[in-house]
PDB file of C-alpha atoms in Angstrom:
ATOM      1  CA  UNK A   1       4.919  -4.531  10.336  1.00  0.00           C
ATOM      2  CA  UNK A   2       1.464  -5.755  11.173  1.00  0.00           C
ATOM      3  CA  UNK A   3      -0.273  -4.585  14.099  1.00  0.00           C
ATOM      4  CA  UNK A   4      -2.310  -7.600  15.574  1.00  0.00           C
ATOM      5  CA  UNK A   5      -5.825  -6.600  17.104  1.00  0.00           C
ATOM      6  CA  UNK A   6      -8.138  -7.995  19.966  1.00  0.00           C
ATOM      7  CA  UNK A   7     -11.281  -6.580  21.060  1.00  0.00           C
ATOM      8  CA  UNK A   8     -12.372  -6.807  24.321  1.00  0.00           C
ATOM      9  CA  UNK A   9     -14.790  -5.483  26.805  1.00  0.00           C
ATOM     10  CA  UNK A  10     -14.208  -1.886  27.997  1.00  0.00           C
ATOM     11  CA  UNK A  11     -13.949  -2.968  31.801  1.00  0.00           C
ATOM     12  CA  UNK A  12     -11.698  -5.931  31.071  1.00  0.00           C
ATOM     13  CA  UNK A  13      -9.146  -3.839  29.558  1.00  0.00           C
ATOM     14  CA  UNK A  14      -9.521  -0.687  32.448  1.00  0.00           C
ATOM     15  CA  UNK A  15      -8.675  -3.689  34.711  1.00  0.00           C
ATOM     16  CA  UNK A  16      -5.351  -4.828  32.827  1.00  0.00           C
ATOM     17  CA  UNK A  17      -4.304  -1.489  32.895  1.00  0.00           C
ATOM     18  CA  UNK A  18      -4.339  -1.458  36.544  1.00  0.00           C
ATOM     19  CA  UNK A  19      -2.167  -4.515  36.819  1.00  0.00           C
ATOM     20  CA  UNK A  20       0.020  -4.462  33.923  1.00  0.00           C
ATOM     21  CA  UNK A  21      -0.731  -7.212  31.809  1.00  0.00           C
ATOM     22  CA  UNK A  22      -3.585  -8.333  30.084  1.00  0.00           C
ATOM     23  CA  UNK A  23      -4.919 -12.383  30.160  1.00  0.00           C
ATOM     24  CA  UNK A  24      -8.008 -13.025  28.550  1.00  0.00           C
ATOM     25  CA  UNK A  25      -8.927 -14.779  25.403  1.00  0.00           C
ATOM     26  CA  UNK A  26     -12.268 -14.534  23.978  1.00  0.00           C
ATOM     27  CA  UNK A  27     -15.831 -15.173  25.150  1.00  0.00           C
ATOM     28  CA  UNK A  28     -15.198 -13.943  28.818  1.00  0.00           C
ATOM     29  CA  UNK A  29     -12.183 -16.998  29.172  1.00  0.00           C
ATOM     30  CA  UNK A  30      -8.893 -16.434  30.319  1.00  0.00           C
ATOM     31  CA  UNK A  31      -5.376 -16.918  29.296  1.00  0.00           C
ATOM     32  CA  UNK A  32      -5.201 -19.955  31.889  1.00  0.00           C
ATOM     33  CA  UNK A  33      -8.053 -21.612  30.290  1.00  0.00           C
ATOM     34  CA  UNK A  34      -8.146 -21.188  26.825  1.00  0.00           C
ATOM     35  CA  UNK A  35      -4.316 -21.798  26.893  1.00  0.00           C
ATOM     36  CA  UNK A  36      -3.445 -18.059  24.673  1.00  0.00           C
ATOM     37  CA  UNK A  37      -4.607 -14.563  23.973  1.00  0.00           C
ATOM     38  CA  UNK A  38      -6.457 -14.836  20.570  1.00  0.00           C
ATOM     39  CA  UNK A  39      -5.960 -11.792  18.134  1.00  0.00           C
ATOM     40  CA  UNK A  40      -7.052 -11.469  14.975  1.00  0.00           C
ATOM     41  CA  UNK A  41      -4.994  -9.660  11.587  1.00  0.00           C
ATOM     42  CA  UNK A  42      -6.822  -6.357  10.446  1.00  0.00           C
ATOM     43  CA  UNK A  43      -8.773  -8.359   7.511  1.00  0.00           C
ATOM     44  CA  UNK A  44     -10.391 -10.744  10.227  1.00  0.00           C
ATOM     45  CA  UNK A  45     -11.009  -8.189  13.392  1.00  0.00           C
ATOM     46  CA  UNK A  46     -14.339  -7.293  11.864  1.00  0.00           C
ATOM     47  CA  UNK A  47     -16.052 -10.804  11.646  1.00  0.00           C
ATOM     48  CA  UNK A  48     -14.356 -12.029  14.986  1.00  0.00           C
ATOM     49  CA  UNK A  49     -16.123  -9.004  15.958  1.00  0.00           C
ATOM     50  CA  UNK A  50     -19.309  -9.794  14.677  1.00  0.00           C
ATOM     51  CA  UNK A  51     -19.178 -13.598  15.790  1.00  0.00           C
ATOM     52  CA  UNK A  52     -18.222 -12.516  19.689  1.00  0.00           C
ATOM     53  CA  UNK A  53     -20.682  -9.465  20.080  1.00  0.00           C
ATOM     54  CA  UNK A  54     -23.198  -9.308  17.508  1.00  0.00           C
ATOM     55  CA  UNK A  55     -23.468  -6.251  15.259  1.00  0.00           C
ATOM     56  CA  UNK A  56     -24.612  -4.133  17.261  1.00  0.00           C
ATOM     57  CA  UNK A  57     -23.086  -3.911  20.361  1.00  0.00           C
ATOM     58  CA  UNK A  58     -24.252  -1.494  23.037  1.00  0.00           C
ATOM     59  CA  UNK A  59     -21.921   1.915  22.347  1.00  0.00           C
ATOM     60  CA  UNK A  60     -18.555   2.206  24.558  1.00  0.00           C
ATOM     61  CA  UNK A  61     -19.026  -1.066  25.881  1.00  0.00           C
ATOM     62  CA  UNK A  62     -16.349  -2.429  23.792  1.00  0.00           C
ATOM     63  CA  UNK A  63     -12.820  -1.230  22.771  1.00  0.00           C
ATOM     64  CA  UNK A  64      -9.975  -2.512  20.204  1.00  0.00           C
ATOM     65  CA  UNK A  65      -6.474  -3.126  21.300  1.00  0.00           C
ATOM     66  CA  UNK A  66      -3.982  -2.301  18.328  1.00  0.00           C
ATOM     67  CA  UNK A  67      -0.712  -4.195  19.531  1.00  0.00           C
ATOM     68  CA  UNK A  68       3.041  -3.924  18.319  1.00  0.00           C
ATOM     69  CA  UNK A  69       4.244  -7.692  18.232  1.00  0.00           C
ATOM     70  CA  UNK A  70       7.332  -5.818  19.086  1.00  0.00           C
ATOM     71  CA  UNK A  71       6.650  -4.595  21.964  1.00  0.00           C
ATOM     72  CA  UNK A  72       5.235  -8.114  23.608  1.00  0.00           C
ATOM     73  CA  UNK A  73       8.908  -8.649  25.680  1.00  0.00           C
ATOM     74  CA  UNK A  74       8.970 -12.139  24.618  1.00  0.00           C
ATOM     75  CA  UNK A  75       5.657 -13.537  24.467  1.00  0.00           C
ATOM     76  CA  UNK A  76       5.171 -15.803  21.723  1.00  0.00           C
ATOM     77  CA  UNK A  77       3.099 -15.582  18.926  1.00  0.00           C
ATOM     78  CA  UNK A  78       2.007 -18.286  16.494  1.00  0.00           C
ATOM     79  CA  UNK A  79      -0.469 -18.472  13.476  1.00  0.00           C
ATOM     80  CA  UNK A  80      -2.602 -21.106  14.017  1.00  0.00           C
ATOM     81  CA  UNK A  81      -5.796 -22.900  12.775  1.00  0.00           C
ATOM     82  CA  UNK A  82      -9.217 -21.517  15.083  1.00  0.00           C
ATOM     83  CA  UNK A  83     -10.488 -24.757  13.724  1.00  0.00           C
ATOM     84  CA  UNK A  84      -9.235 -28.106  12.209  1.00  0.00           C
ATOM     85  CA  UNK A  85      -9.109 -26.689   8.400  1.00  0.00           C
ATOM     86  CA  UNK A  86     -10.034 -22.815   9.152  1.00  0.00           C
ATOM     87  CA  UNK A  87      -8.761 -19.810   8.940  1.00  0.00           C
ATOM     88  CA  UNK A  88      -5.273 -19.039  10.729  1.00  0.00           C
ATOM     89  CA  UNK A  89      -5.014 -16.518  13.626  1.00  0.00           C
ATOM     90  CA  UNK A  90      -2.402 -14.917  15.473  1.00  0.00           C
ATOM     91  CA  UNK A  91      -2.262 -16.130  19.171  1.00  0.00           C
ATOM     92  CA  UNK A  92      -0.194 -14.729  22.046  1.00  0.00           C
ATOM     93  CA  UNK A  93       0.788 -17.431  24.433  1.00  0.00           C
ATOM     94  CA  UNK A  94       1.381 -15.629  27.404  1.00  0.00           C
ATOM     95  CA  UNK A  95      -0.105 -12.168  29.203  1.00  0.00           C
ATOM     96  CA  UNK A  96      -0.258  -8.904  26.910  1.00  0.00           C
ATOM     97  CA  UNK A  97       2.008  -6.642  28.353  1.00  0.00           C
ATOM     98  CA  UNK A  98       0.083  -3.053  28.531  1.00  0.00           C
ATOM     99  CA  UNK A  99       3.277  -1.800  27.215  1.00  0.00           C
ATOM    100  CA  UNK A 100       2.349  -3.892  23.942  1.00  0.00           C
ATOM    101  CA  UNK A 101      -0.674  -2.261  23.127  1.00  0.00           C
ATOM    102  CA  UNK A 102      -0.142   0.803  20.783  1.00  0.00           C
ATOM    103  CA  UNK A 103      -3.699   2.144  20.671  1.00  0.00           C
ATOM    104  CA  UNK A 104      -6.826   1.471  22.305  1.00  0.00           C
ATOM    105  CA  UNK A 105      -9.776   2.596  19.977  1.00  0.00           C
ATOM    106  CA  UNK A 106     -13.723   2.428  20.973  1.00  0.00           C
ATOM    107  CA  UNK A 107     -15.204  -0.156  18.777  1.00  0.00           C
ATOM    108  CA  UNK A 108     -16.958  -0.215  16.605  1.00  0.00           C
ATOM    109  CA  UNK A 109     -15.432   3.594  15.329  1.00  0.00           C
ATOM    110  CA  UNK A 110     -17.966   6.042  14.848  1.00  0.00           C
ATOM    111  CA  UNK A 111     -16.413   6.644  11.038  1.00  0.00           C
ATOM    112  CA  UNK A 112     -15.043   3.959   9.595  1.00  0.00           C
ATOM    113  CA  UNK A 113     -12.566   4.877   6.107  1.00  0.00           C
ATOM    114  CA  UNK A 114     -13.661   3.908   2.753  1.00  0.00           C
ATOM    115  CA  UNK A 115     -10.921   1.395   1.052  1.00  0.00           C
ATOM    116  CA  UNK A 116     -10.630   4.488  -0.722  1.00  0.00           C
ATOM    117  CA  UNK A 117      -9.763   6.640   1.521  1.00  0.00           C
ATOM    118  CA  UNK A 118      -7.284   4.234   3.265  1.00  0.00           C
ATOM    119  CA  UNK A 119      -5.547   3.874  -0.378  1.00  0.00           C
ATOM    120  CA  UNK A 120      -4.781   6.908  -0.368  1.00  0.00           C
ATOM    121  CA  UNK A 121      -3.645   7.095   3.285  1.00  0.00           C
ATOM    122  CA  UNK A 122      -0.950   4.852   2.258  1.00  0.00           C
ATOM    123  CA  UNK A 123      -2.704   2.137   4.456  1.00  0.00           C
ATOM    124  CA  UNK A 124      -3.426  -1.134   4.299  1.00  0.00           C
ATOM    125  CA  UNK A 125      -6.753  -1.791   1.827  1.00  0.00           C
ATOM    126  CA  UNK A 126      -8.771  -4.055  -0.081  1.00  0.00           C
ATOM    127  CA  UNK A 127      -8.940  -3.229  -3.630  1.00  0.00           C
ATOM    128  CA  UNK A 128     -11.265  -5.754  -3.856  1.00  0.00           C
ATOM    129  CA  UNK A 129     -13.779  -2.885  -3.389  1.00  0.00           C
ATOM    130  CA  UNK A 130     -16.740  -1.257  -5.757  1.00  0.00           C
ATOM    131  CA  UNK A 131     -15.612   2.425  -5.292  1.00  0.00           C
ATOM    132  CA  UNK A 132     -12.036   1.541  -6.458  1.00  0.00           C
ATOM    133  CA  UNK A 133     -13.202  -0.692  -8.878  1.00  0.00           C
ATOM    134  CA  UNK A 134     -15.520   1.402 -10.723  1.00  0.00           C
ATOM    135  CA  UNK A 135     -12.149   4.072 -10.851  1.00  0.00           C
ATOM    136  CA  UNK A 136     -10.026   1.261 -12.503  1.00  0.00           C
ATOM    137  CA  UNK A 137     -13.048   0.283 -15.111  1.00  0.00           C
ATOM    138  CA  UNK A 138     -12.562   4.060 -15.954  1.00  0.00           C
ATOM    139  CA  UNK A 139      -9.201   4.004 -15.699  1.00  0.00           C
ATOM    140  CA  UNK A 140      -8.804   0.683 -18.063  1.00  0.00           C
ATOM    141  CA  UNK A 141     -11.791   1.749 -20.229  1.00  0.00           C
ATOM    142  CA  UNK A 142      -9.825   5.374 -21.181  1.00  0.00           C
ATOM    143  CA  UNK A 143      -6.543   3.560 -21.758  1.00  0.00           C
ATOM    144  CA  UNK A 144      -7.805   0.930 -23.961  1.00  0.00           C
ATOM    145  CA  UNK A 145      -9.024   3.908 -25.869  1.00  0.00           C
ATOM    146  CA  UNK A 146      -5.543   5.889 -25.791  1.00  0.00           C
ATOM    147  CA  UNK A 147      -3.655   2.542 -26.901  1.00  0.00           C
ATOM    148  CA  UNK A 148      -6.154   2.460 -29.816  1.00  0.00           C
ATOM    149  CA  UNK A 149      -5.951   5.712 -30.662  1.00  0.00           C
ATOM    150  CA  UNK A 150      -4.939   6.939 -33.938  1.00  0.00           C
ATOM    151  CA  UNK A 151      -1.122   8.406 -34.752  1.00  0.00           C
ATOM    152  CA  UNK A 152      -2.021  10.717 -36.855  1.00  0.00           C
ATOM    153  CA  UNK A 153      -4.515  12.279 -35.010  1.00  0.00           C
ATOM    154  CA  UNK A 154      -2.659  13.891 -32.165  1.00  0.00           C
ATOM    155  CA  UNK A 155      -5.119  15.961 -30.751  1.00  0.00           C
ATOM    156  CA  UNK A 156      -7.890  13.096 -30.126  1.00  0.00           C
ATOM    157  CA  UNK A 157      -4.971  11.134 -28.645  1.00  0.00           C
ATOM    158  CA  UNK A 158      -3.749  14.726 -26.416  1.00  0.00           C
ATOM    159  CA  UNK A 159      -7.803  14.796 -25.322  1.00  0.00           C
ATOM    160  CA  UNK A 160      -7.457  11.081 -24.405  1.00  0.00           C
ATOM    161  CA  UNK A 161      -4.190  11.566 -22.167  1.00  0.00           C
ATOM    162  CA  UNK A 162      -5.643  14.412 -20.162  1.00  0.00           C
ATOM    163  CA  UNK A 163      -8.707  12.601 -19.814  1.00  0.00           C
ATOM    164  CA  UNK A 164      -7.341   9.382 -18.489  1.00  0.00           C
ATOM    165  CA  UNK A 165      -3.988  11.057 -16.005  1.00  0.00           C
ATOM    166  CA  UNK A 166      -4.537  13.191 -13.383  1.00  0.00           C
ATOM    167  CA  UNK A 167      -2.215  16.095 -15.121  1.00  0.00           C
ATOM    168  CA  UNK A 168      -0.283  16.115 -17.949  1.00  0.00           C
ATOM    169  CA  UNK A 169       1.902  19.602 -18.759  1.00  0.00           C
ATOM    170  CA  UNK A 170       2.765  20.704 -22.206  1.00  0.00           C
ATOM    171  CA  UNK A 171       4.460  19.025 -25.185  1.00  0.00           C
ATOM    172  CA  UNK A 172       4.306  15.709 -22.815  1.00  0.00           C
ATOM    173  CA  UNK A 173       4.700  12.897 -25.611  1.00  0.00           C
ATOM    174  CA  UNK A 174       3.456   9.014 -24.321  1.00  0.00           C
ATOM    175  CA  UNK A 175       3.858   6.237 -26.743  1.00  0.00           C
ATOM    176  CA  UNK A 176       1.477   3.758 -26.595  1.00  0.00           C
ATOM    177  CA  UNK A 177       0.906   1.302 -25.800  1.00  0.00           C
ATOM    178  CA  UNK A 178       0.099   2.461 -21.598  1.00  0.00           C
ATOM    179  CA  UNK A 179      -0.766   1.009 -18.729  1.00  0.00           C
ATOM    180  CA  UNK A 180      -2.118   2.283 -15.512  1.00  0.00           C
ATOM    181  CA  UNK A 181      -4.321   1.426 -12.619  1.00  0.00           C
ATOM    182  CA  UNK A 182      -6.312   4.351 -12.201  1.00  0.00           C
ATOM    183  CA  UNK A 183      -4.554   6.891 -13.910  1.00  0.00           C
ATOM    184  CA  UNK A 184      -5.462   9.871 -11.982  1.00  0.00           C
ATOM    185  CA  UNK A 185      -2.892  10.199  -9.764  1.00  0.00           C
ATOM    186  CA  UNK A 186      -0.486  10.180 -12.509  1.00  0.00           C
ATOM    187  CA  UNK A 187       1.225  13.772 -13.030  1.00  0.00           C
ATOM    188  CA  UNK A 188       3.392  14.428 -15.814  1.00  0.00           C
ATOM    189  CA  UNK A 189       5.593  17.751 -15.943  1.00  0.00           C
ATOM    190  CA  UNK A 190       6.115  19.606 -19.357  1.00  0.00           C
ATOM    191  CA  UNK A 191       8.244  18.237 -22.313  1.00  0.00           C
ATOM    192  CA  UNK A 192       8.577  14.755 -20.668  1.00  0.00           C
ATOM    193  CA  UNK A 193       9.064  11.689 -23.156  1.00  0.00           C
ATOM    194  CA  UNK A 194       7.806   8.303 -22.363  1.00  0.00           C
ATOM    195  CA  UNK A 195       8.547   5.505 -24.867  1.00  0.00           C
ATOM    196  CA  UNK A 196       6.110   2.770 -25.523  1.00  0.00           C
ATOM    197  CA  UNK A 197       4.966   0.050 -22.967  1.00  0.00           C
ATOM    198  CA  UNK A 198       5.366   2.216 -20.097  1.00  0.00           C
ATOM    199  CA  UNK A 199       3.553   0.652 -16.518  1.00  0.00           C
ATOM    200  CA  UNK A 200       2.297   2.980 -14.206  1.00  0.00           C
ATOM    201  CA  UNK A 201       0.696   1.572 -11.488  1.00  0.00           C
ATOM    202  CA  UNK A 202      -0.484   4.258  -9.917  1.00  0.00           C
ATOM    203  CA  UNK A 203      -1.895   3.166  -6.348  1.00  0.00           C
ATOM    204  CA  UNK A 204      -0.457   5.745  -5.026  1.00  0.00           C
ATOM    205  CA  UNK A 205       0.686   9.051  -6.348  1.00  0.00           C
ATOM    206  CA  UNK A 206       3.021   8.805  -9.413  1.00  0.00           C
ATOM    207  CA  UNK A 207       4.765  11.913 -10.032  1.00  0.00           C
ATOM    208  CA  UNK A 208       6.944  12.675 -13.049  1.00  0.00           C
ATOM    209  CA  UNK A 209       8.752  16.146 -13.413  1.00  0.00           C
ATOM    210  CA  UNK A 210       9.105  18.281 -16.275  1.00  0.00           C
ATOM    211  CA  UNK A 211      11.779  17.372 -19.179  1.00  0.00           C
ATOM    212  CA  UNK A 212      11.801  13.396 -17.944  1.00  0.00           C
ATOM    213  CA  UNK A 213      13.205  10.663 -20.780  1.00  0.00           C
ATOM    214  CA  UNK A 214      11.730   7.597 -20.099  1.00  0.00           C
ATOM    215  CA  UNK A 215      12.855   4.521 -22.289  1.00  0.00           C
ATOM    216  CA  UNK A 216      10.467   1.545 -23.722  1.00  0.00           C
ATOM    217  CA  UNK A 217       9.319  -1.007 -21.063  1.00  0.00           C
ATOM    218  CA  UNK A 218      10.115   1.069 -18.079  1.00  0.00           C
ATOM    219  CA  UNK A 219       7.883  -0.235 -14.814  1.00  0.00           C
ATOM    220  CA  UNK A 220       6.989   1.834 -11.692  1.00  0.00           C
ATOM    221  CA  UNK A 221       5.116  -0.437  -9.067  1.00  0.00           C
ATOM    222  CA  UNK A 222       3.425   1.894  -6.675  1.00  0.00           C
ATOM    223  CA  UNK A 223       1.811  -1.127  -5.266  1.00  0.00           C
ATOM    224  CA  UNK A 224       3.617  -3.123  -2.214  1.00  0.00           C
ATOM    225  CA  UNK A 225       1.643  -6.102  -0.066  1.00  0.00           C
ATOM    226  CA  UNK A 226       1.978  -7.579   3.257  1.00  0.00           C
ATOM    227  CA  UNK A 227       5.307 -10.045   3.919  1.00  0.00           C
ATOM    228  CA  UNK A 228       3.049 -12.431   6.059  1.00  0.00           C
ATOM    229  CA  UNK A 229       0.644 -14.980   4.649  1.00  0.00           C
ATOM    230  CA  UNK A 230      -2.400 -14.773   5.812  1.00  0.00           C
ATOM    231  CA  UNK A 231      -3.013 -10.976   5.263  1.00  0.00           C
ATOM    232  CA  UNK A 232      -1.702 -11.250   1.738  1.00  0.00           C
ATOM    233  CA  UNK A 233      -3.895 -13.781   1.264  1.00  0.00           C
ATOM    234  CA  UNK A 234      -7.095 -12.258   2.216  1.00  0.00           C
ATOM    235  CA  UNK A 235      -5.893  -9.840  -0.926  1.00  0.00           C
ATOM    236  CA  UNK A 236      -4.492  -6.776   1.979  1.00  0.00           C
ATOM    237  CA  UNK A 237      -2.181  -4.404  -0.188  1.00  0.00           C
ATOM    238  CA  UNK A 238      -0.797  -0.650   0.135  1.00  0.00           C
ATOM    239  CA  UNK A 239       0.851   1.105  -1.788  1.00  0.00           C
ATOM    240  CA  UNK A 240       3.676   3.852  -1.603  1.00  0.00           C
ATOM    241  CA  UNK A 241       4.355   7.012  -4.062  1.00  0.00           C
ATOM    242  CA  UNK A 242       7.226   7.477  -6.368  1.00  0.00           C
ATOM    243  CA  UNK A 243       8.737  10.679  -7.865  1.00  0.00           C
ATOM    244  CA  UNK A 244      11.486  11.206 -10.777  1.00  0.00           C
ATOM    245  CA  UNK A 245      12.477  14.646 -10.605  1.00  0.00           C
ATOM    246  CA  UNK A 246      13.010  17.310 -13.647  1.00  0.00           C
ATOM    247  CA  UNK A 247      15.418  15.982 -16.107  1.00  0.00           C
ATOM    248  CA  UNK A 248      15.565  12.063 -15.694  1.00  0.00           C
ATOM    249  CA  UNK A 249      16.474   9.672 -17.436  1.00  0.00           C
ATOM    250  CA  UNK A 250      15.307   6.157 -17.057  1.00  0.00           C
ATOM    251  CA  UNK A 251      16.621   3.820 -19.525  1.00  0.00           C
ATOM    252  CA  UNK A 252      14.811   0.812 -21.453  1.00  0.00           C
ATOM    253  CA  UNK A 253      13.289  -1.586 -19.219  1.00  0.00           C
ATOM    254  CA  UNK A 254      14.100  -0.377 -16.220  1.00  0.00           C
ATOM    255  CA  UNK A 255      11.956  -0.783 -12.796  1.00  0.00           C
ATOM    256  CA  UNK A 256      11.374   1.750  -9.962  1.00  0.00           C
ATOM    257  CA  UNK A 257       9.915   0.010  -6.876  1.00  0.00           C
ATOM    258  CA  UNK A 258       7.605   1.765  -4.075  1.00  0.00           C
ATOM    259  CA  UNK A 259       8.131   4.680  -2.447  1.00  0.00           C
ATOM    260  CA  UNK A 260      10.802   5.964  -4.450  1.00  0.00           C
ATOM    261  CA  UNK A 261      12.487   8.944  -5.336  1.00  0.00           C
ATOM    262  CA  UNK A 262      15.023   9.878  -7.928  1.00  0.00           C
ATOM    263  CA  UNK A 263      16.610  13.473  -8.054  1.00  0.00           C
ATOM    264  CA  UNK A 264      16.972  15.656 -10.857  1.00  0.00           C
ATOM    265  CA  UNK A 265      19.078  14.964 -13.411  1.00  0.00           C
ATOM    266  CA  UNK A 266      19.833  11.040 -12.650  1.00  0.00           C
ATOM    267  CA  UNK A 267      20.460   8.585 -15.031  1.00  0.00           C
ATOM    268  CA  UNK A 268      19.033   5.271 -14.431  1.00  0.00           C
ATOM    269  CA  UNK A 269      20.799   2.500 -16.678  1.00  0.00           C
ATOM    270  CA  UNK A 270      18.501   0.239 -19.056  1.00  0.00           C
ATOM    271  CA  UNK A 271      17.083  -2.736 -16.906  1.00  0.00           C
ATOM    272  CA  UNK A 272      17.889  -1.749 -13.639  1.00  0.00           C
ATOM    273  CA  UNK A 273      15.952  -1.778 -10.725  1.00  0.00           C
ATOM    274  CA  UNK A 274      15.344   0.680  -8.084  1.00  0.00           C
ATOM    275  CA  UNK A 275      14.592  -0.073  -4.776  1.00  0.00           C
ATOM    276  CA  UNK A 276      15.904   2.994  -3.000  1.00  0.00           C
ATOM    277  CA  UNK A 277      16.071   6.463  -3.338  1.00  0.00           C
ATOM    278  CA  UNK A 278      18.591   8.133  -5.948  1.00  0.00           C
ATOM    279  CA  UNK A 279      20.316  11.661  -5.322  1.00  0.00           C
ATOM    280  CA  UNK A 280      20.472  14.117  -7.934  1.00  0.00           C
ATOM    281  CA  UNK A 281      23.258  14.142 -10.754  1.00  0.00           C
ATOM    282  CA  UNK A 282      24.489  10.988 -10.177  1.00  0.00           C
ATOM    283  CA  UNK A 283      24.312   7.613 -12.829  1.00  0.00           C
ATOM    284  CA  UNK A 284      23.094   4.465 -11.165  1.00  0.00           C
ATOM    285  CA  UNK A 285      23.450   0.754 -12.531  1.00  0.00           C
ATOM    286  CA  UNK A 286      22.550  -2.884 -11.801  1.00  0.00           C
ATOM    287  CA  UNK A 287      19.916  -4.725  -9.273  1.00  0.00           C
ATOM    288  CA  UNK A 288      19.591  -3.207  -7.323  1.00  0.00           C
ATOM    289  CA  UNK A 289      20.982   0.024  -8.833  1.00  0.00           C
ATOM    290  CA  UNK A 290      23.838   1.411  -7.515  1.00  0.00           C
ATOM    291  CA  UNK A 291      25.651   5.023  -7.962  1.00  0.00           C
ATOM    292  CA  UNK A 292      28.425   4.029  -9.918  1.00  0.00           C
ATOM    293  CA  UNK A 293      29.387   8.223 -10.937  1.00  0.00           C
ATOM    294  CA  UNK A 294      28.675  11.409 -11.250  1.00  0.00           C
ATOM    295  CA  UNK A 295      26.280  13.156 -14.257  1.00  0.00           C
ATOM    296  CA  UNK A 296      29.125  15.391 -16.077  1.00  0.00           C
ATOM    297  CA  UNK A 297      28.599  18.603 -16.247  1.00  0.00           C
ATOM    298  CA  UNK A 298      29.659  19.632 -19.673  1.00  0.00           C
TER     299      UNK A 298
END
């Protein structure tokens, strides 16, 4: 879901409280002239901001409303130009119901996140963003180096892996050729095999247990980005972690989606793709995988 957002003055918004519903647009007009409630997606609150009140606006004066579109009891919302050929906003055509509005926050925040720190939040970001892009420079720098590296020099390449995941445990064997995002917050448990061409897109934690077999090709997408348009467009994207517990095994090719787990034991058939969470000890098949049996025990 995303929220919409509409600032507004302080004493506007005490006064919709009072009476339930909330009807003004934007520069000090109302719902009855303007014809809608303008909002703005999270990429655009902060220039609408800017445009409206400057800034530097005088602090407490103003306040953003973080609303639920489904909360809004019918009231409906379309994406529309601000101008012939501009950018598209969300606009509520009818009264806010108070009920609708999720959080009420002073604006601007006295601490705003780094993109950063709302990566790792699991929150909508921009990776579009120095900090994060200085970490995947690193990040693509070390694992052009590992992919290089020589075969018969194990413990240069051993240096290298450390270097460029976040933790790697003992005996862990990686084939190159690798690919990561940023690499650190990749974890690897002891003993674990992963063949070559392995993508681990680690925008959000990627953990791996101990004793893991991991087949050639085999994909998992931390990364997920908005359904609607215009958010996606402005390059908006989260991300969600994924764990494979002790004893996996993922076969060739195969694809494990955001914010997935798979239990111990599991065996994940070559080219499938996992979009939901696996139990422990079972075999699971197909696109989406399915359980189709049990791991034997013998």
């Amino acid at each position: 879901m995303i929220e919409l957002l509409h600032i507004t003055e302080r004493s506007l918004w005490e006064s919709a409280e009072a009476a339930g519903t909330y009807a003004m647009s934007t520069r000090g007009k109302t719902l009855q002239e303007v014809g809608f409630v303008h909002c703005s997606f999270p990429h655009q609150v902060r220039a609408v901001a800017e445009l409206l009140y400057g800034t530097d606006p005088a602090p407490g004066e103003l306040v953003l409303l973080v609303i639920d579109p489904r909360r809004l009891d019918g009231v409906p919302v379309r994406v529309e130009e601000a101008v012939p050929g501009g950018e598209r906003f969300p606009h509520l055509y009818g009264p806010l119901p108070v009920s609708a509005v999720t959080e009420v926050r002073a604006w601007p925040r006295p601490e705003e996140r780094s993109q950063k720190e709302r990566m790792l939040a699991g929150d909508l970001y921009l990776a579009d963003d120095p900090e994060l892009a200085a970490d995947a420079l690193r990040a693509g720098e070390l694992a052009e180096r590992y992919n290089a590296s020589s075969v018969t020099d194990q413990p240069a390449r051993q240096a290298l892996l450390r270097e460029l995941l976040g933790e790697v445990g003992e005996d862990v064997v990686v084939r190159p050729p690798l690919s990561v995002d940023y690499g650190q917050y990749v974890s690897i448990g002891a003993r674990t095999f992963v063949n070559c061409g392995a993508v681990l897109l680690d925008v959000a934690p990627i953990r791996i247990g101990e004793d893991v077999q991991i087949g050639p090709n085999v994909q998992l997408l931390t990364p997920t980005h908005p359904l609607a348009p215009e958010p996606r467009r402005a390059k908006w994207e989260a991300a969600k972690p994924i764990t494979i517990g002790d004893n996996v095994w993922l076969g060739g090719g195969v694809i494990v989606c955001p914010g997935v787990t798979i239990g111990a034991n599991t065996v994940v058939g070559a080219g499938s793709v996992v979009t939901r969470d696996l139990p422990a000890d079972v075999v699971a098949v197909g696109n989406p995988a399915r359980v189709v049996r049990d791991v034997p025990r013998s």
